[in-house]
Amino acid sequence: MDLVCLEDFEQQAESKLEKTARDYYKSGAGDQFTLRLNREAFKRLRLRPRCLRDVSQLDISCKIFGQQLKWPLGIAPTAMQKMAHPDGEIGNARAAGKAGSIFILSTLSTTSLEDLSAAAPDTYKWFQLYIYKDRSLTEKIVRRAEKANFKALVLTVDAPIFGHRRADVRNKFSLPSHLSLANFQGEQANGVVTDGGSGINEYVASQFDPSITWKDINWLKQLTQLPIVLKGILTAEDAVLAREFGCAGVIVSNHGARQIDTVPASIEALPEVVKAVGNDLVVMLDGGIMQGNDIFKALALGAKTVFIGRPAVYGLAYNGQQGVEQVLGVLRKDFEITMALTGCQKLSDIQSSLVAHESIYSKL
Ligand SMILES: Cc1cc2nc3c(=O)[nH]c(=O)nc-3n(C[C@H](O)[C@H](O)[C@H](O)COP(=O)(O)O)c2cc1C
């Protein structure tokens, strides 16, 4: 059977993954209202296509932090990718490299950042950071990321503790014993094992520093010259603080709805962030992207690029690196169709007037 949309890959992945891993990848927090909303909110936006605009040649390339990219879709950091397929993070990163887009490696990866970098030298890579209680451990990992050619630090700010993901608690989720958190070989922070509940929540509670504040952005800035991107911003207020504290960009994100339920969908939060800081910071988005239309809508509302989390993991689970390449291929084609059929030749043609909220039509 041909896989023609991201739901097809999701279905295939679900049939291949063992229950504990499947639930870990799929779950959102609480009763998963925002998990559904992340996708549904895109459907509440309507496209207003323009006609007769010569779309025989499309250019969907873009530049982020001076780096030329083939298109505005990258791969978000997701933890423990070898649970999906032995290709793990390397498969994902190589697929992103082939597609000419950004790959963000999670701190909680099952491939070390050095191994990843050596295996995907041509991929444009960012490193996602959590701040550990042990600051020397955090500092060490920043130094290693710099040395291994990662080009930005993505500090995740929506996870001082982890959200309540019911399935992980029920399943007593822990990392299979043949895998480890590869960035911490030889350190205490190496393994996710359960003490009776969700092993990942227990790990985070014991290792991550929940006392971090905006002042710690200053601490991080004096450690590194790399651009700092804050991931997990959902309000104009925090976006303004990100600018004040000298960050280079923000990713509007609710962590794939895994942290706290009933927050807005990422696409709902995007306009207030763009309005507040869009002229000064690179505003990006992840959460719920499943189609070319969704990428288009996020760009129309002011995002400079977007990321996928679960869809890449599902591609990996389906068929390793090749599966991720297929997912990216399907999405890219779909995005090009949206561009052509809305009358856009290049990304700067994607204006906010090409998207309207459904409420405008329901008033008619
Ligand atoms: C299984 C899984 C693991 C994740 N691990 C991380 C992580 O280690 N660090 C992080 O900043 N975000 C993590 N995220 C959040 C993603 O980076 C991203 O925000 C989210 O998946 C985007 O939504 P989507 O899955 O609908 O595309 C994870 C998400 C999932 C689904």
Tab-separated table of N, CA and C and ligand atoms in Angstrom, residues 24-25 76-79 106 128 130 156 231 253 255-256 258 286-288 308-311, ligand 1:
chain	number	residue	atom	x	y	z
A	24	TYR	N	4.204	5.978	24.892
A	24	TYR	CA	5.134	7.056	25.243
A	24	TYR	C	5.180	8.110	24.122
A	25	TYR	N	5.286	7.651	22.888
A	25	TYR	CA	5.390	8.606	21.770
A	25	TYR	C	4.076	9.356	21.539
A	76	ALA	N	11.872	18.392	15.118
A	76	ALA	CA	11.916	18.813	16.524
A	76	ALA	C	12.643	17.758	17.365
A	77	PRO	N	13.160	18.173	18.530
A	77	PRO	CA	13.830	17.190	19.389
A	77	PRO	C	12.810	16.251	20.026
A	78	THR	N	13.018	14.968	19.850
A	78	THR	CA	12.201	13.991	20.594
A	78	THR	C	13.165	12.995	21.236
A	79	ALA	N	12.846	12.627	22.459
A	79	ALA	CA	13.741	11.793	23.256
A	79	ALA	C	13.735	10.343	22.760
A	106	SER	N	17.728	15.938	20.859
A	106	SER	CA	17.310	16.046	22.261
A	106	SER	C	18.473	15.734	23.206
A	128	GLN	N	19.189	20.564	21.640
A	128	GLN	CA	18.165	20.915	22.641
A	128	GLN	C	18.718	20.655	24.029
A	130	TYR	N	18.352	20.766	28.322
A	130	TYR	CA	17.669	20.900	29.610
A	130	TYR	C	18.736	21.309	30.618
A	156	THR	N	14.782	24.266	26.322
A	156	THR	CA	13.362	23.957	26.528
A	156	THR	C	12.922	24.540	27.860
A	231	LYS	N	12.433	27.241	23.599
A	231	LYS	CA	11.377	26.366	23.063
A	231	LYS	C	10.317	26.147	24.136
A	253	SER	N	5.454	26.576	21.123
A	253	SER	CA	5.297	25.128	21.261
A	253	SER	C	4.647	24.816	22.597
A	255	HIS	N	5.061	21.594	23.571
A	255	HIS	CA	5.768	20.335	23.820
A	255	HIS	C	4.927	19.149	23.323
A	256	GLY	N	4.257	19.378	22.199
A	256	GLY	CA	3.399	18.302	21.679
A	256	GLY	C	2.287	17.968	22.663
A	258	ARG	N	2.325	17.675	25.779
A	258	ARG	CA	2.726	16.656	26.756
A	258	ARG	C	2.966	17.216	28.151
A	286	ASP	N	6.152	24.550	16.558
A	286	ASP	CA	5.891	23.114	16.359
A	286	ASP	C	4.595	22.740	17.056
A	287	GLY	N	4.046	21.584	16.654
A	287	GLY	CA	2.824	21.080	17.297
A	287	GLY	C	1.686	20.919	16.321
A	288	GLY	N	1.390	19.672	15.997
A	288	GLY	CA	0.196	19.386	15.198
A	288	GLY	C	0.352	19.482	13.695
A	308	ILE	N	8.386	19.211	12.975
A	308	ILE	CA	7.534	18.077	13.324
A	308	ILE	C	8.248	17.227	14.383
A	309	GLY	N	7.455	16.713	15.332
A	309	GLY	CA	7.998	15.816	16.352
A	309	GLY	C	7.573	14.390	16.072
A	310	ARG	N	6.335	14.050	16.455
A	310	ARG	CA	5.860	12.665	16.296
A	310	ARG	C	5.926	12.143	14.859
A	311	PRO	N	5.526	12.928	13.852
A	311	PRO	CA	5.540	12.350	12.496
A	311	PRO	C	6.909	11.794	12.083
B	1	LIG	C1	7.960	11.249	22.198
B	1	LIG	C2	8.305	12.689	22.340
B	1	LIG	C3	9.474	13.048	22.985
B	1	LIG	C4	9.814	14.395	23.103
B	1	LIG	N1	11.008	14.730	23.679
B	1	LIG	C5	11.369	16.025	23.749
B	1	LIG	C6	12.637	16.391	24.287
B	1	LIG	O1	13.433	15.554	24.662
B	1	LIG	N2	12.928	17.714	24.360
B	1	LIG	C7	12.045	18.683	23.945
B	1	LIG	O2	12.352	19.866	24.042
B	1	LIG	N3	10.867	18.362	23.400
B	1	LIG	C8	10.495	17.062	23.295
B	1	LIG	N4	9.308	16.730	22.723
B	1	LIG	C9	8.448	17.795	22.134
B	1	LIG	C10	8.793	17.999	20.654
B	1	LIG	O3	10.042	18.619	20.513
B	1	LIG	C11	7.759	18.870	19.933
B	1	LIG	O4	7.559	20.045	20.674
B	1	LIG	C12	6.420	18.185	19.671
B	1	LIG	O5	6.571	16.806	19.433
B	1	LIG	C13	5.736	18.820	18.472
B	1	LIG	O6	4.461	18.316	18.291
B	1	LIG	P1	4.089	17.161	17.227
B	1	LIG	O7	4.524	15.879	17.841
B	1	LIG	O8	2.603	17.295	17.119
B	1	LIG	O9	4.793	17.474	15.925
B	1	LIG	C14	8.937	15.393	22.598
B	1	LIG	C15	7.756	15.012	21.957
B	1	LIG	C16	7.429	13.684	21.818
B	1	LIG	C17	6.167	13.314	21.092
